[in-house]
PDB file of C-alpha atoms in Angstrom:
ATOM      1  CA  ARG A   1      11.262  41.249  36.316  1.00  0.00           C
ATOM      2  CA  ARG A   2       9.108  39.626  33.665  1.00  0.00           C
ATOM      3  CA  GLY A   3       5.920  40.646  35.458  1.00  0.00           C
ATOM      4  CA  LEU A   4       6.933  44.305  35.515  1.00  0.00           C
ATOM      5  CA  THR A   5       7.902  44.162  31.850  1.00  0.00           C
ATOM      6  CA  THR A   6       4.605  42.502  30.956  1.00  0.00           C
ATOM      7  CA  GLY A   7       2.735  45.081  33.065  1.00  0.00           C
ATOM      8  CA  ILE A   8       4.421  47.920  31.188  1.00  0.00           C
ATOM      9  CA  VAL A   9       3.562  46.345  27.832  1.00  0.00           C
ATOM     10  CA  LEU A  10      -0.052  45.705  28.877  1.00  0.00           C
ATOM     11  CA  THR A  11      -0.526  49.318  29.949  1.00  0.00           C
ATOM     12  CA  GLY A  12      -0.656  49.984  26.219  1.00  0.00           C
ATOM     13  CA  PHE A  13      -3.787  47.864  26.009  1.00  0.00           C
ATOM     14  CA  GLY A  14      -5.268  49.727  28.952  1.00  0.00           C
ATOM     15  CA  MET A  15      -4.542  53.059  27.304  1.00  0.00           C
ATOM     16  CA  ALA A  16      -6.151  51.947  24.053  1.00  0.00           C
ATOM     17  CA  THR A  17      -9.581  52.959  25.335  1.00  0.00           C
ATOM     18  CA  PHE A  18      -8.302  56.396  26.235  1.00  0.00           C
ATOM     19  CA  VAL A  19      -6.364  56.987  23.010  1.00  0.00           C
ATOM     20  CA  LEU A  20      -8.437  55.166  20.383  1.00  0.00           C
ATOM     21  CA  ALA A  21     -11.941  56.140  21.524  1.00  0.00           C
ATOM     22  CA  PRO A  22     -11.805  59.717  20.182  1.00  0.00           C
ATOM     23  CA  ILE A  23     -10.092  58.570  16.986  1.00  0.00           C
ATOM     24  CA  LEU A  24     -12.715  55.882  16.394  1.00  0.00           C
ATOM     25  CA  GLN A  25     -15.524  58.290  17.256  1.00  0.00           C
ATOM     26  CA  TRP A  26     -14.290  60.707  14.602  1.00  0.00           C
ATOM     27  CA  SER A  27     -13.466  58.033  12.008  1.00  0.00           C
ATOM     28  CA  LEU A  28     -16.711  56.092  12.299  1.00  0.00           C
ATOM     29  CA  HIS A  29     -18.964  59.157  12.173  1.00  0.00           C
ATOM     30  CA  ARG A  30     -17.385  61.015   9.251  1.00  0.00           C
ATOM     31  CA  ALA A  31     -19.335  59.023   6.659  1.00  0.00           C
ATOM     32  CA  PRO A  32     -22.150  56.428   6.548  1.00  0.00           C
ATOM     33  CA  TYR A  33     -21.212  53.245   8.400  1.00  0.00           C
ATOM     34  CA  GLU A  34     -21.044  51.112   5.262  1.00  0.00           C
ATOM     35  CA  GLN A  35     -18.175  53.376   4.122  1.00  0.00           C
ATOM     36  CA  SER A  36     -16.573  54.418   7.402  1.00  0.00           C
ATOM     37  CA  VAL A  37     -16.284  50.986   9.066  1.00  0.00           C
ATOM     38  CA  PRO A  38     -14.175  49.330   6.318  1.00  0.00           C
ATOM     39  CA  ALA A  39     -12.070  52.478   5.941  1.00  0.00           C
ATOM     40  CA  THR A  40     -11.513  52.663   9.686  1.00  0.00           C
ATOM     41  CA  PHE A  41     -10.473  49.015   9.900  1.00  0.00           C
ATOM     42  CA  ARG A  42      -8.079  49.400   6.966  1.00  0.00           C
ATOM     43  CA  GLY A  43      -6.531  52.485   8.561  1.00  0.00           C
ATOM     44  CA  LEU A  44      -6.142  50.754  11.923  1.00  0.00           C
ATOM     45  CA  ALA A  45      -4.627  47.669  10.271  1.00  0.00           C
ATOM     46  CA  VAL A  46      -1.983  49.746   8.482  1.00  0.00           C
ATOM     47  CA  ALA A  47      -1.234  51.826  11.587  1.00  0.00           C
ATOM     48  CA  PHE A  48      -0.954  48.789  13.875  1.00  0.00           C
ATOM     49  CA  LEU A  49       1.168  46.889  11.353  1.00  0.00           C
ATOM     50  CA  CYS A  50       3.625  49.794  11.163  1.00  0.00           C
ATOM     51  CA  ILE A  51       3.727  50.232  14.943  1.00  0.00           C
ATOM     52  CA  VAL A  52       4.116  46.523  15.740  1.00  0.00           C
ATOM     53  CA  VAL A  53       6.781  45.867  13.092  1.00  0.00           C
ATOM     54  CA  THR A  54       8.750  48.940  14.173  1.00  0.00           C
ATOM     55  CA  ALA A  55       8.520  48.023  17.868  1.00  0.00           C
ATOM     56  CA  ALA A  56       9.378  44.348  17.217  1.00  0.00           C
ATOM     57  CA  ALA A  57      12.467  45.302  15.224  1.00  0.00           C
ATOM     58  CA  GLY A  58      14.140  46.344  18.466  1.00  0.00           C
ATOM     59  CA  LEU A  59      13.416  43.109  20.372  1.00  0.00           C
ATOM     60  CA  ARG A  60      16.243  40.694  21.096  1.00  0.00           C
ATOM     61  CA  PHE A  61      16.531  37.490  23.127  1.00  0.00           C
ATOM     62  CA  PRO A  62      18.407  37.941  26.409  1.00  0.00           C
ATOM     63  CA  PRO A  63      22.135  37.109  26.358  1.00  0.00           C
ATOM     64  CA  GLY A  64      22.714  33.353  26.482  1.00  0.00           C
ATOM     65  CA  SER A  65      19.165  32.517  25.351  1.00  0.00           C
ATOM     66  CA  THR A  66      18.709  30.724  22.059  1.00  0.00           C
ATOM     67  CA  THR A  67      15.008  29.835  22.168  1.00  0.00           C
ATOM     68  CA  PRO A  68      11.941  31.664  23.397  1.00  0.00           C
ATOM     69  CA  ALA A  69      10.722  28.757  25.557  1.00  0.00           C
ATOM     70  CA  ARG A  70      12.217  25.627  27.080  1.00  0.00           C
ATOM     71  CA  GLY A  71      10.597  22.485  25.681  1.00  0.00           C
ATOM     72  CA  GLY A  72       8.768  24.257  22.856  1.00  0.00           C
ATOM     73  CA  LEU A  73       5.051  24.615  22.277  1.00  0.00           C
ATOM     74  CA  GLY A  74       4.347  20.920  22.791  1.00  0.00           C
ATOM     75  CA  ALA A  75       5.532  21.096  26.403  1.00  0.00           C
ATOM     76  CA  LEU A  76       3.536  24.271  26.919  1.00  0.00           C
ATOM     77  CA  PHE A  77       0.273  22.730  25.661  1.00  0.00           C
ATOM     78  CA  ARG A  78       0.778  19.633  27.847  1.00  0.00           C
ATOM     79  CA  SER A  79       1.094  21.734  30.994  1.00  0.00           C
ATOM     80  CA  PRO A  80      -2.036  21.902  33.198  1.00  0.00           C
ATOM     81  CA  VAL A  81      -0.821  25.263  34.545  1.00  0.00           C
ATOM     82  CA  PHE A  82      -0.932  26.688  31.013  1.00  0.00           C
ATOM     83  CA  TRP A  83      -4.576  25.643  30.600  1.00  0.00           C
ATOM     84  CA  LEU A  84      -5.522  26.993  34.015  1.00  0.00           C
ATOM     85  CA  MET A  85      -3.868  30.338  33.253  1.00  0.00           C
ATOM     86  CA  TRP A  86      -5.462  30.401  29.801  1.00  0.00           C
ATOM     87  CA  PHE A  87      -8.912  29.826  31.330  1.00  0.00           C
ATOM     88  CA  LEU A  88      -8.358  32.570  33.921  1.00  0.00           C
ATOM     89  CA  PHE A  89      -7.154  35.028  31.255  1.00  0.00           C
ATOM     90  CA  PHE A  90     -10.069  34.151  28.963  1.00  0.00           C
ATOM     91  CA  SER A  91     -12.618  34.562  31.757  1.00  0.00           C
ATOM     92  CA  GLY A  92     -11.071  37.833  32.895  1.00  0.00           C
ATOM     93  CA  ALA A  93     -11.010  39.217  29.367  1.00  0.00           C
ATOM     94  CA  ALA A  94     -14.658  38.272  28.823  1.00  0.00           C
ATOM     95  CA  LEU A  95     -15.699  39.959  32.063  1.00  0.00           C
ATOM     96  CA  GLY A  96     -13.573  43.031  31.337  1.00  0.00           C
ATOM     97  CA  LEU A  97     -14.935  43.476  27.825  1.00  0.00           C
ATOM     98  CA  THR A  98     -18.486  43.036  29.089  1.00  0.00           C
ATOM     99  CA  SER A  99     -17.919  45.612  31.820  1.00  0.00           C
ATOM    100  CA  ILE A 100     -16.419  48.166  29.450  1.00  0.00           C
ATOM    101  CA  GLY A 101     -19.241  47.544  26.979  1.00  0.00           C
ATOM    102  CA  GLU A 102     -21.800  48.215  29.719  1.00  0.00           C
ATOM    103  CA  ALA A 103     -19.998  51.268  31.111  1.00  0.00           C
ATOM    104  CA  ALA A 104     -20.598  53.776  28.315  1.00  0.00           C
ATOM    105  CA  PRO A 105     -24.382  53.269  27.986  1.00  0.00           C
ATOM    106  CA  LEU A 106     -24.772  53.394  31.767  1.00  0.00           C
ATOM    107  CA  LEU A 107     -22.684  56.536  32.039  1.00  0.00           C
ATOM    108  CA  GLN A 108     -24.657  58.213  29.238  1.00  0.00           C
ATOM    109  CA  ARG A 109     -27.852  57.669  31.232  1.00  0.00           C
ATOM    110  CA  ALA A 110     -26.335  58.937  34.482  1.00  0.00           C
ATOM    111  CA  SER A 111     -28.217  61.963  35.751  1.00  0.00           C
ATOM    112  CA  SER A 112     -25.373  63.529  37.747  1.00  0.00           C
ATOM    113  CA  PRO A 113     -24.365  66.847  36.168  1.00  0.00           C
ATOM    114  CA  TRP A 114     -20.758  66.496  37.367  1.00  0.00           C
ATOM    115  CA  LEU A 115     -20.310  63.146  35.667  1.00  0.00           C
ATOM    116  CA  ALA A 116     -19.418  63.516  32.011  1.00  0.00           C
ATOM    117  CA  THR A 117     -19.310  60.264  30.061  1.00  0.00           C
ATOM    118  CA  GLY A 118     -15.966  61.062  28.450  1.00  0.00           C
ATOM    119  CA  ALA A 119     -14.338  61.949  31.764  1.00  0.00           C
ATOM    120  CA  ALA A 120     -15.718  58.811  33.412  1.00  0.00           C
ATOM    121  CA  MET A 121     -14.472  56.617  30.556  1.00  0.00           C
ATOM    122  CA  ALA A 122     -11.065  58.296  30.871  1.00  0.00           C
ATOM    123  CA  CYS A 123     -11.051  57.366  34.580  1.00  0.00           C
ATOM    124  CA  ILE A 124     -11.956  53.772  33.696  1.00  0.00           C
ATOM    125  CA  ALA A 125      -9.111  53.693  31.149  1.00  0.00           C
ATOM    126  CA  ALA A 126      -6.668  55.146  33.695  1.00  0.00           C
ATOM    127  CA  GLY A 127      -7.696  52.527  36.282  1.00  0.00           C
ATOM    128  CA  ASN A 128      -7.421  49.779  33.670  1.00  0.00           C
ATOM    129  CA  THR A 129      -3.938  51.007  32.751  1.00  0.00           C
ATOM    130  CA  ALA A 130      -2.723  51.354  36.341  1.00  0.00           C
ATOM    131  CA  GLY A 131      -4.125  47.935  37.245  1.00  0.00           C
ATOM    132  CA  ARG A 132      -2.258  46.219  34.437  1.00  0.00           C
ATOM    133  CA  PHE A 133       1.011  47.777  35.569  1.00  0.00           C
ATOM    134  CA  LEU A 134       0.370  47.024  39.257  1.00  0.00           C
ATOM    135  CA  TRP A 135      -0.611  43.373  38.722  1.00  0.00           C
ATOM    136  CA  GLY A 136       2.491  42.826  36.597  1.00  0.00           C
ATOM    137  CA  LEU A 137       4.639  44.296  39.354  1.00  0.00           C
ATOM    138  CA  LEU A 138       2.926  42.192  42.040  1.00  0.00           C
ATOM    139  CA  SER A 139       3.356  39.005  40.004  1.00  0.00           C
ATOM    140  CA  ASP A 140       7.135  39.381  40.271  1.00  0.00           C
ATOM    141  CA  ARG A 141       6.831  39.533  44.039  1.00  0.00           C
ATOM    142  CA  PHE A 142       4.175  36.881  44.733  1.00  0.00           C
ATOM    143  CA  GLY A 143       4.179  34.664  41.628  1.00  0.00           C
ATOM    144  CA  ARG A 144       2.186  34.783  38.432  1.00  0.00           C
ATOM    145  CA  LEU A 145      -0.323  32.064  39.183  1.00  0.00           C
ATOM    146  CA  TRP A 146      -1.224  33.414  42.647  1.00  0.00           C
ATOM    147  CA  CYS A 147      -1.622  36.949  41.327  1.00  0.00           C
ATOM    148  CA  LEU A 148      -3.706  35.737  38.406  1.00  0.00           C
ATOM    149  CA  ALA A 149      -5.937  33.730  40.751  1.00  0.00           C
ATOM    150  CA  LEU A 150      -6.360  36.728  43.094  1.00  0.00           C
ATOM    151  CA  LEU A 151      -7.053  39.070  40.178  1.00  0.00           C
ATOM    152  CA  SER A 152      -9.617  36.628  38.771  1.00  0.00           C
ATOM    153  CA  ALA A 153     -11.351  36.327  42.142  1.00  0.00           C
ATOM    154  CA  ALA A 154     -11.468  40.121  42.517  1.00  0.00           C
ATOM    155  CA  ALA A 155     -12.840  40.518  38.981  1.00  0.00           C
ATOM    156  CA  ALA A 156     -15.479  37.836  39.552  1.00  0.00           C
ATOM    157  CA  MET A 157     -16.551  39.518  42.789  1.00  0.00           C
ATOM    158  CA  ALA A 158     -16.724  42.959  41.175  1.00  0.00           C
ATOM    159  CA  GLY A 159     -18.603  41.548  38.173  1.00  0.00           C
ATOM    160  CA  SER A 160     -21.117  39.732  40.331  1.00  0.00           C
ATOM    161  CA  LEU A 161     -21.763  42.928  42.289  1.00  0.00           C
ATOM    162  CA  LEU A 162     -21.891  45.423  39.406  1.00  0.00           C
ATOM    163  CA  LEU A 163     -23.165  43.681  36.279  1.00  0.00           C
ATOM    164  CA  PRO A 164     -26.602  42.721  37.689  1.00  0.00           C
ATOM    165  CA  HIS A 165     -27.225  46.431  38.283  1.00  0.00           C
ATOM    166  CA  ALA A 166     -26.317  47.182  34.672  1.00  0.00           C
ATOM    167  CA  ALA A 167     -29.006  44.802  33.436  1.00  0.00           C
ATOM    168  CA  ARG A 168     -31.671  46.630  35.470  1.00  0.00           C
ATOM    169  CA  HIS A 169     -30.775  49.982  33.921  1.00  0.00           C
ATOM    170  CA  ALA A 170     -30.691  48.735  30.318  1.00  0.00           C
TER     171      ALA A 170
END
């Protein structure tokens, strides 16, 4: 159930928007940027270092396993599947970051009184989180490469439909 495990881990990345946004908003606006940005990055670095080291301390290889990967990194880098998956991940991350970057300014200009920017961003973060979990679960059932290809196609379709509208409202 590697896909499910990966999906659970990646939900943390999806929740980052939801959890870190208010913290960053407070931290970056408590002083002039030339003071608050370095202080914020130092604080995040210390916090993440403590969290990652503490979480990693509990990790162990499965019983009977002596190495993290068969064939080592050389075999991994020679694999065409690795490069295909890397390209799909890179493209998906670029599209996702662009979409999230466009979302807040668009939501701030929305004229609907029922749509609060913070609530809408929380919904985006919840969808991002749920999607990461779901795609990890589906990859166990249908295979990682097929799920990644389907996810990439869906993201490309959504991006091609939504991002041109964002440019018109900028």
